[in-house]
Amino acid sequence: MEKQNEVVLFGTWASAFCKRVELALKIKGIPYEYVEEDLTNKSESLLHYNPVHKKVPLLVHNGKPNSESLVILEYIDECWNNTPKLLPEDPYQRAKVRFWVNFVDHQIMARLLPIIMSRGEEREKAIKEFNELLKVFEEGIKKDFPEEFPFFERKSLGYLDIVVGAHFCNYEAFHEVVAVVFSPEKNPAMMAWLEALKNHPLMKEMLPPHDKLVAEMRGKYLGQSP
Ligand SMILES: N[C@@H](CCC(=O)N[C@@H](CS)C(=O)NCC(=O)O)C(=O)O
């Protein structure tokens, strides 16, 4: 007999994209099996189920694969629609949330690599540009969601909380290894939101341990072995 709702997530522990999916599954209370992938030696299953990108996260639901974290989040929200909603019910609010998630993914995240790759004055310039985008983001979400900021104080964690939290709650590791990019003086709204997210029980449970992440980042960005 075919198993009902068999959910398998292929991921890697340090990937914020994978954390997005794990958070969504936990918020919705969906039981799942987790498979840790070695990206230097990808499994047959990953290559078979995600032949286009060959990346994690990969979610296999009753044998049907889904890849790309944002696609997976929306799939989860639609499939398990009697659990807390990740996206708002109202189509316009939903569009706004998608707009800002897209802004984080394509604009803000893209400004991190120039910071990692540069040094000295060039890095200062890259940090300044990153902060300018954060300002746009902060002003934008305060304007679009005036009643809801920080979001989860009024409801369970949503789509934007997941994306922002999974990527930026571990900012202290980035500060330690690469550079200080967030500060309460420059980014008060973002910092308040991150502090609140960091204290959320699911975020605490899901985020990679600080020291392990620092060691991983030192290896990846600075070529230092543990
Ligand atoms: N746009 C993808 C990005 C996923 C991604 O970059 N995954 C990385 C791990 S963080 C990966 O699998 N890399 C393996 C590779 O590039 O071969 C998403 O949102 O899921």
Short mmCIF file of N, CA and C in Angstrom, two decimals, residues 65-199:
data_model
loop_
_atom_site.label_atom_id
_atom_site.label_comp_id
_atom_site.label_asym_id
_atom_site.label_seq_id
_atom_site.Cartn_x
_atom_site.Cartn_y
_atom_site.Cartn_z
N PRO A 65 9.13 15.02 -6.67
CA PRO A 65 10.14 15.99 -6.25
C PRO A 65 9.77 17.45 -6.52
N ASN A 66 10.28 18.32 -5.66
CA ASN A 66 10.14 19.76 -5.80
C ASN A 66 11.46 20.39 -5.43
N SER A 67 11.94 21.31 -6.25
CA SER A 67 13.17 22.00 -5.86
C SER A 67 12.97 23.50 -5.97
N GLU A 68 13.99 24.26 -5.56
CA GLU A 68 13.97 25.72 -5.41
C GLU A 68 13.15 26.07 -4.16
N SER A 69 13.88 26.62 -3.18
CA SER A 69 13.27 26.80 -1.84
C SER A 69 11.95 27.57 -1.86
N LEU A 70 11.85 28.63 -2.65
CA LEU A 70 10.62 29.43 -2.61
C LEU A 70 9.45 28.67 -3.23
N VAL A 71 9.76 27.90 -4.28
CA VAL A 71 8.72 27.07 -4.90
C VAL A 71 8.25 26.04 -3.87
N ILE A 72 9.20 25.47 -3.14
CA ILE A 72 8.86 24.45 -2.13
C ILE A 72 7.99 25.06 -1.03
N LEU A 73 8.35 26.28 -0.58
CA LEU A 73 7.55 26.90 0.49
C LEU A 73 6.11 27.09 0.04
N GLU A 74 5.93 27.54 -1.18
CA GLU A 74 4.56 27.78 -1.67
C GLU A 74 3.82 26.46 -1.85
N TYR A 75 4.55 25.43 -2.29
CA TYR A 75 3.95 24.11 -2.45
C TYR A 75 3.46 23.59 -1.08
N ILE A 76 4.31 23.73 -0.08
CA ILE A 76 3.95 23.27 1.27
C ILE A 76 2.71 24.03 1.76
N ASP A 77 2.70 25.34 1.53
CA ASP A 77 1.57 26.16 2.01
C ASP A 77 0.26 25.74 1.34
N GLU A 78 0.35 25.40 0.05
CA GLU A 78 -0.87 25.02 -0.69
C GLU A 78 -1.31 23.60 -0.36
N CYS A 79 -0.36 22.70 -0.19
CA CYS A 79 -0.70 21.29 0.06
C CYS A 79 -1.28 21.07 1.45
N TRP A 80 -0.68 21.73 2.45
CA TRP A 80 -1.14 21.56 3.85
C TRP A 80 -1.88 22.84 4.23
N ASN A 81 -3.02 23.08 3.59
CA ASN A 81 -3.65 24.40 3.75
C ASN A 81 -4.54 24.52 4.99
N ASN A 82 -4.62 23.45 5.79
CA ASN A 82 -5.39 23.57 7.03
C ASN A 82 -4.47 23.81 8.24
N THR A 83 -3.21 24.14 7.97
CA THR A 83 -2.24 24.43 9.04
C THR A 83 -1.94 25.94 8.97
N PRO A 84 -1.14 26.50 9.91
CA PRO A 84 -0.88 27.96 9.83
C PRO A 84 -0.41 28.36 8.43
N LYS A 85 -0.98 29.45 7.92
CA LYS A 85 -0.62 29.87 6.56
C LYS A 85 0.73 30.61 6.57
N LEU A 86 1.55 30.31 5.57
CA LEU A 86 2.84 31.01 5.44
C LEU A 86 2.62 32.33 4.71
N LEU A 87 1.72 32.32 3.75
CA LEU A 87 1.42 33.53 2.97
C LEU A 87 0.05 34.07 3.39
N PRO A 88 -0.14 35.41 3.33
CA PRO A 88 -1.44 35.96 3.71
C PRO A 88 -2.55 35.48 2.77
N GLU A 89 -3.79 35.51 3.27
CA GLU A 89 -4.95 35.09 2.46
C GLU A 89 -5.24 36.11 1.36
N ASP A 90 -5.10 37.39 1.72
CA ASP A 90 -5.46 38.45 0.78
C ASP A 90 -4.46 38.51 -0.39
N PRO A 91 -4.97 38.47 -1.64
CA PRO A 91 -4.06 38.41 -2.80
C PRO A 91 -3.09 39.58 -2.88
N TYR A 92 -3.56 40.78 -2.49
CA TYR A 92 -2.66 41.94 -2.58
C TYR A 92 -1.54 41.85 -1.54
N GLN A 93 -1.92 41.45 -0.32
CA GLN A 93 -0.91 41.26 0.73
C GLN A 93 0.07 40.16 0.34
N ARG A 94 -0.49 39.14 -0.29
CA ARG A 94 0.36 38.02 -0.74
C ARG A 94 1.38 38.51 -1.77
N ALA A 95 0.90 39.35 -2.68
CA ALA A 95 1.80 39.90 -3.70
C ALA A 95 2.90 40.75 -3.05
N LYS A 96 2.51 41.52 -2.02
CA LYS A 96 3.49 42.38 -1.34
C LYS A 96 4.56 41.54 -0.65
N VAL A 97 4.12 40.48 0.03
CA VAL A 97 5.08 39.61 0.71
C VAL A 97 6.02 38.98 -0.31
N ARG A 98 5.47 38.52 -1.44
CA ARG A 98 6.31 37.92 -2.49
C ARG A 98 7.29 38.96 -3.05
N PHE A 99 6.82 40.21 -3.19
CA PHE A 99 7.68 41.28 -3.71
C PHE A 99 8.91 41.45 -2.81
N TRP A 100 8.68 41.49 -1.48
CA TRP A 100 9.82 41.74 -0.57
C TRP A 100 10.71 40.52 -0.41
N VAL A 101 10.12 39.33 -0.52
CA VAL A 101 10.96 38.11 -0.51
C VAL A 101 11.86 38.12 -1.73
N ASN A 102 11.30 38.50 -2.86
CA ASN A 102 12.08 38.60 -4.09
C ASN A 102 13.20 39.64 -3.95
N PHE A 103 12.88 40.74 -3.27
CA PHE A 103 13.88 41.79 -3.06
C PHE A 103 15.04 41.27 -2.20
N VAL A 104 14.70 40.49 -1.17
CA VAL A 104 15.76 39.91 -0.32
C VAL A 104 16.61 38.95 -1.16
N ASP A 105 15.94 38.07 -1.90
CA ASP A 105 16.66 37.05 -2.67
C ASP A 105 17.54 37.64 -3.76
N HIS A 106 17.00 38.61 -4.50
CA HIS A 106 17.72 39.08 -5.67
C HIS A 106 18.56 40.34 -5.45
N GLN A 107 18.16 41.17 -4.51
CA GLN A 107 18.90 42.42 -4.31
C GLN A 107 19.84 42.32 -3.10
N ILE A 108 19.24 42.07 -1.93
CA ILE A 108 20.05 42.11 -0.70
C ILE A 108 21.08 40.99 -0.67
N MET A 109 20.64 39.77 -0.97
CA MET A 109 21.57 38.63 -0.93
C MET A 109 22.71 38.80 -1.94
N ALA A 110 22.38 39.41 -3.08
CA ALA A 110 23.41 39.60 -4.11
C ALA A 110 24.50 40.56 -3.66
N ARG A 111 24.20 41.39 -2.65
CA ARG A 111 25.20 42.36 -2.18
C ARG A 111 26.15 41.74 -1.14
N LEU A 112 25.90 40.49 -0.75
CA LEU A 112 26.79 39.88 0.25
C LEU A 112 28.11 39.40 -0.38
N LEU A 113 28.02 38.87 -1.59
CA LEU A 113 29.23 38.33 -2.23
C LEU A 113 30.31 39.41 -2.44
N PRO A 114 29.91 40.61 -2.94
CA PRO A 114 30.95 41.66 -3.08
C PRO A 114 31.61 42.00 -1.74
N ILE A 115 30.87 41.87 -0.63
CA ILE A 115 31.48 42.14 0.69
C ILE A 115 32.49 41.04 1.01
N ILE A 116 32.09 39.80 0.75
CA ILE A 116 32.97 38.66 1.05
C ILE A 116 34.24 38.73 0.20
N MET A 117 34.08 39.09 -1.07
CA MET A 117 35.20 39.04 -2.02
C MET A 117 36.17 40.23 -1.91
N SER A 118 35.72 41.32 -1.30
CA SER A 118 36.56 42.54 -1.33
C SER A 118 37.27 42.76 0.00
N ARG A 119 38.17 43.73 -0.01
CA ARG A 119 38.90 44.11 1.20
C ARG A 119 39.00 45.64 1.23
N GLY A 120 39.34 46.19 2.40
CA GLY A 120 39.65 47.62 2.53
C GLY A 120 38.53 48.53 2.07
N GLU A 121 38.92 49.55 1.29
CA GLU A 121 37.95 50.57 0.86
C GLU A 121 36.83 49.99 0.02
N GLU A 122 37.20 49.00 -0.80
CA GLU A 122 36.21 48.38 -1.66
C GLU A 122 35.14 47.68 -0.81
N ARG A 123 35.60 47.05 0.26
CA ARG A 123 34.65 46.38 1.16
C ARG A 123 33.75 47.40 1.87
N GLU A 124 34.36 48.51 2.29
CA GLU A 124 33.56 49.57 2.95
C GLU A 124 32.44 50.04 2.02
N LYS A 125 32.80 50.19 0.73
CA LYS A 125 31.82 50.64 -0.27
C LYS A 125 30.70 49.58 -0.42
N ALA A 126 31.11 48.32 -0.45
CA ALA A 126 30.13 47.24 -0.62
C ALA A 126 29.19 47.17 0.60
N ILE A 127 29.75 47.42 1.81
CA ILE A 127 28.92 47.40 3.02
C ILE A 127 27.92 48.58 2.99
N LYS A 128 28.42 49.72 2.49
CA LYS A 128 27.55 50.90 2.40
C LYS A 128 26.39 50.62 1.45
N GLU A 129 26.70 50.00 0.34
CA GLU A 129 25.64 49.68 -0.64
C GLU A 129 24.64 48.68 -0.04
N PHE A 130 25.17 47.72 0.70
CA PHE A 130 24.31 46.73 1.37
C PHE A 130 23.37 47.44 2.35
N ASN A 131 23.93 48.38 3.12
CA ASN A 131 23.12 49.11 4.10
C ASN A 131 22.06 49.99 3.44
N GLU A 132 22.41 50.55 2.29
CA GLU A 132 21.42 51.38 1.58
C GLU A 132 20.23 50.53 1.14
N LEU A 133 20.52 49.32 0.67
CA LEU A 133 19.43 48.41 0.26
C LEU A 133 18.59 47.98 1.46
N LEU A 134 19.29 47.75 2.59
CA LEU A 134 18.55 47.37 3.81
C LEU A 134 17.59 48.47 4.23
N LYS A 135 18.04 49.71 4.08
CA LYS A 135 17.20 50.86 4.42
C LYS A 135 15.93 50.85 3.57
N VAL A 136 16.11 50.60 2.26
CA VAL A 136 14.96 50.54 1.35
C VAL A 136 14.01 49.44 1.81
N PHE A 137 14.60 48.31 2.19
CA PHE A 137 13.81 47.16 2.64
C PHE A 137 13.04 47.50 3.93
N GLU A 138 13.76 48.08 4.89
CA GLU A 138 13.12 48.44 6.17
C GLU A 138 11.96 49.40 5.96
N GLU A 139 12.21 50.46 5.17
CA GLU A 139 11.16 51.45 4.94
C GLU A 139 9.98 50.81 4.21
N GLY A 140 10.30 49.96 3.25
CA GLY A 140 9.27 49.30 2.43
C GLY A 140 8.35 48.41 3.25
N ILE A 141 8.94 47.60 4.09
CA ILE A 141 8.07 46.67 4.84
C ILE A 141 7.29 47.40 5.93
N LYS A 142 7.89 48.45 6.48
CA LYS A 142 7.14 49.21 7.49
C LYS A 142 5.92 49.89 6.85
N LYS A 143 6.13 50.34 5.60
CA LYS A 143 5.03 51.01 4.88
C LYS A 143 3.97 49.99 4.45
N ASP A 144 4.42 48.85 3.94
CA ASP A 144 3.47 47.86 3.42
C ASP A 144 2.77 47.04 4.49
N PHE A 145 3.42 46.88 5.65
CA PHE A 145 2.82 46.06 6.72
C PHE A 145 2.85 46.82 8.04
N PRO A 146 2.23 48.01 8.10
CA PRO A 146 2.38 48.85 9.30
C PRO A 146 1.85 48.19 10.57
N GLU A 147 0.85 47.35 10.42
CA GLU A 147 0.22 46.74 11.60
C GLU A 147 1.00 45.53 12.10
N GLU A 148 1.84 44.99 11.26
CA GLU A 148 2.32 43.63 11.53
C GLU A 148 3.78 43.53 11.95
N PHE A 149 4.46 44.62 12.08
CA PHE A 149 5.89 44.56 12.28
C PHE A 149 6.25 44.47 13.76
N PRO A 150 7.11 43.63 14.28
CA PRO A 150 7.62 42.44 13.60
C PRO A 150 6.51 41.39 13.50
N PHE A 151 6.48 40.72 12.38
CA PHE A 151 5.34 39.91 11.98
C PHE A 151 4.84 38.93 13.02
N PHE A 152 5.74 38.07 13.52
CA PHE A 152 5.23 36.93 14.24
C PHE A 152 4.69 37.27 15.63
N GLU A 153 4.83 38.54 16.05
CA GLU A 153 4.23 38.89 17.33
C GLU A 153 2.72 38.80 17.25
N ARG A 154 2.20 38.85 16.03
CA ARG A 154 0.74 38.79 15.85
C ARG A 154 0.26 37.45 15.30
N LYS A 155 1.16 36.68 14.71
CA LYS A 155 0.75 35.40 14.13
C LYS A 155 1.97 34.48 14.10
N SER A 156 1.79 33.26 13.57
CA SER A 156 2.97 32.39 13.50
C SER A 156 3.91 32.88 12.40
N LEU A 157 5.12 32.36 12.38
CA LEU A 157 6.11 32.81 11.40
C LEU A 157 5.57 32.65 9.98
N GLY A 158 5.78 33.67 9.15
CA GLY A 158 5.30 33.63 7.77
C GLY A 158 6.45 33.55 6.77
N TYR A 159 6.08 33.65 5.51
CA TYR A 159 7.01 33.51 4.38
C TYR A 159 8.23 34.46 4.50
N LEU A 160 7.94 35.73 4.79
CA LEU A 160 9.03 36.71 4.88
C LEU A 160 9.89 36.49 6.13
N ASP A 161 9.23 36.13 7.24
CA ASP A 161 10.00 35.82 8.47
C ASP A 161 10.97 34.66 8.21
N ILE A 162 10.48 33.66 7.48
CA ILE A 162 11.29 32.47 7.22
C ILE A 162 12.52 32.85 6.41
N VAL A 163 12.30 33.62 5.34
CA VAL A 163 13.41 33.96 4.45
C VAL A 163 14.42 34.87 5.16
N VAL A 164 13.91 35.90 5.83
CA VAL A 164 14.81 36.83 6.53
C VAL A 164 15.51 36.09 7.69
N GLY A 165 14.76 35.32 8.46
CA GLY A 165 15.32 34.64 9.63
C GLY A 165 16.37 33.61 9.24
N ALA A 166 16.05 32.77 8.25
CA ALA A 166 16.98 31.70 7.87
C ALA A 166 18.31 32.28 7.37
N HIS A 167 18.24 33.44 6.70
CA HIS A 167 19.48 33.99 6.13
C HIS A 167 20.24 34.91 7.07
N PHE A 168 19.50 35.66 7.91
CA PHE A 168 20.21 36.71 8.64
C PHE A 168 20.27 36.54 10.15
N CYS A 169 19.52 35.57 10.72
CA CYS A 169 19.60 35.41 12.19
C CYS A 169 21.00 35.01 12.64
N ASN A 170 21.75 34.38 11.75
CA ASN A 170 23.13 33.99 12.08
C ASN A 170 24.14 35.08 11.73
N TYR A 171 23.68 36.35 11.75
CA TYR A 171 24.57 37.43 11.31
C TYR A 171 25.84 37.53 12.15
N GLU A 172 25.77 37.07 13.43
CA GLU A 172 26.97 37.18 14.27
C GLU A 172 28.13 36.34 13.71
N ALA A 173 27.81 35.21 13.09
CA ALA A 173 28.86 34.38 12.48
C ALA A 173 29.48 35.15 11.30
N PHE A 174 28.62 35.80 10.49
CA PHE A 174 29.12 36.60 9.36
C PHE A 174 30.00 37.74 9.88
N HIS A 175 29.55 38.39 10.96
CA HIS A 175 30.33 39.48 11.56
C HIS A 175 31.71 38.98 12.00
N GLU A 176 31.73 37.79 12.60
CA GLU A 176 32.98 37.25 13.14
C GLU A 176 33.97 36.87 12.03
N VAL A 177 33.44 36.32 10.95
CA VAL A 177 34.34 35.78 9.91
C VAL A 177 34.62 36.81 8.80
N VAL A 178 33.60 37.56 8.42
CA VAL A 178 33.76 38.43 7.24
C VAL A 178 33.81 39.91 7.65
N ALA A 179 32.70 40.47 8.03
CA ALA A 179 32.66 41.90 8.36
C ALA A 179 31.35 42.22 9.07
N VAL A 180 31.37 43.33 9.82
CA VAL A 180 30.14 43.77 10.50
C VAL A 180 29.27 44.49 9.48
N VAL A 181 28.08 43.96 9.26
CA VAL A 181 27.21 44.57 8.25
C VAL A 181 25.91 45.13 8.85
N PHE A 182 25.49 44.59 9.99
CA PHE A 182 24.28 45.09 10.63
C PHE A 182 24.66 45.85 11.90
N SER A 183 23.94 46.93 12.19
CA SER A 183 24.11 47.56 13.50
C SER A 183 22.79 48.21 13.91
N PRO A 184 22.54 48.25 15.24
CA PRO A 184 21.28 48.83 15.70
C PRO A 184 21.16 50.30 15.30
N GLU A 185 22.31 50.99 15.15
CA GLU A 185 22.26 52.42 14.77
C GLU A 185 21.83 52.57 13.32
N LYS A 186 22.44 51.73 12.44
CA LYS A 186 22.16 51.88 11.01
C LYS A 186 20.88 51.18 10.58
N ASN A 187 20.59 50.04 11.19
CA ASN A 187 19.44 49.24 10.75
C ASN A 187 18.55 48.87 11.93
N PRO A 188 17.95 49.89 12.61
CA PRO A 188 17.21 49.58 13.85
C PRO A 188 16.03 48.63 13.65
N ALA A 189 15.28 48.80 12.59
CA ALA A 189 14.09 47.95 12.40
C ALA A 189 14.50 46.51 12.10
N MET A 190 15.49 46.38 11.23
CA MET A 190 15.98 45.05 10.87
C MET A 190 16.54 44.34 12.09
N MET A 191 17.32 45.09 12.89
CA MET A 191 17.93 44.47 14.07
C MET A 191 16.87 44.04 15.08
N ALA A 192 15.85 44.87 15.25
CA ALA A 192 14.77 44.53 16.20
C ALA A 192 14.06 43.27 15.71
N TRP A 193 13.84 43.21 14.42
CA TRP A 193 13.16 42.04 13.83
C TRP A 193 14.02 40.79 14.01
N LEU A 194 15.34 40.92 13.72
CA LEU A 194 16.23 39.76 13.84
C LEU A 194 16.33 39.27 15.29
N GLU A 195 16.39 40.23 16.23
CA GLU A 195 16.46 39.82 17.64
C GLU A 195 15.21 39.04 18.02
N ALA A 196 14.05 39.54 17.57
CA ALA A 196 12.79 38.85 17.88
C ALA A 196 12.77 37.47 17.22
N LEU A 197 13.21 37.39 15.97
CA LEU A 197 13.22 36.11 15.26
C LEU A 197 14.16 35.11 15.94
N LYS A 198 15.34 35.62 16.36
CA LYS A 198 16.33 34.74 16.99
C LYS A 198 15.79 34.08 18.25
N ASN A 199 14.85 34.78 18.91
CA ASN A 199 14.29 34.25 20.15
C ASN A 199 13.07 33.37 19.93
#
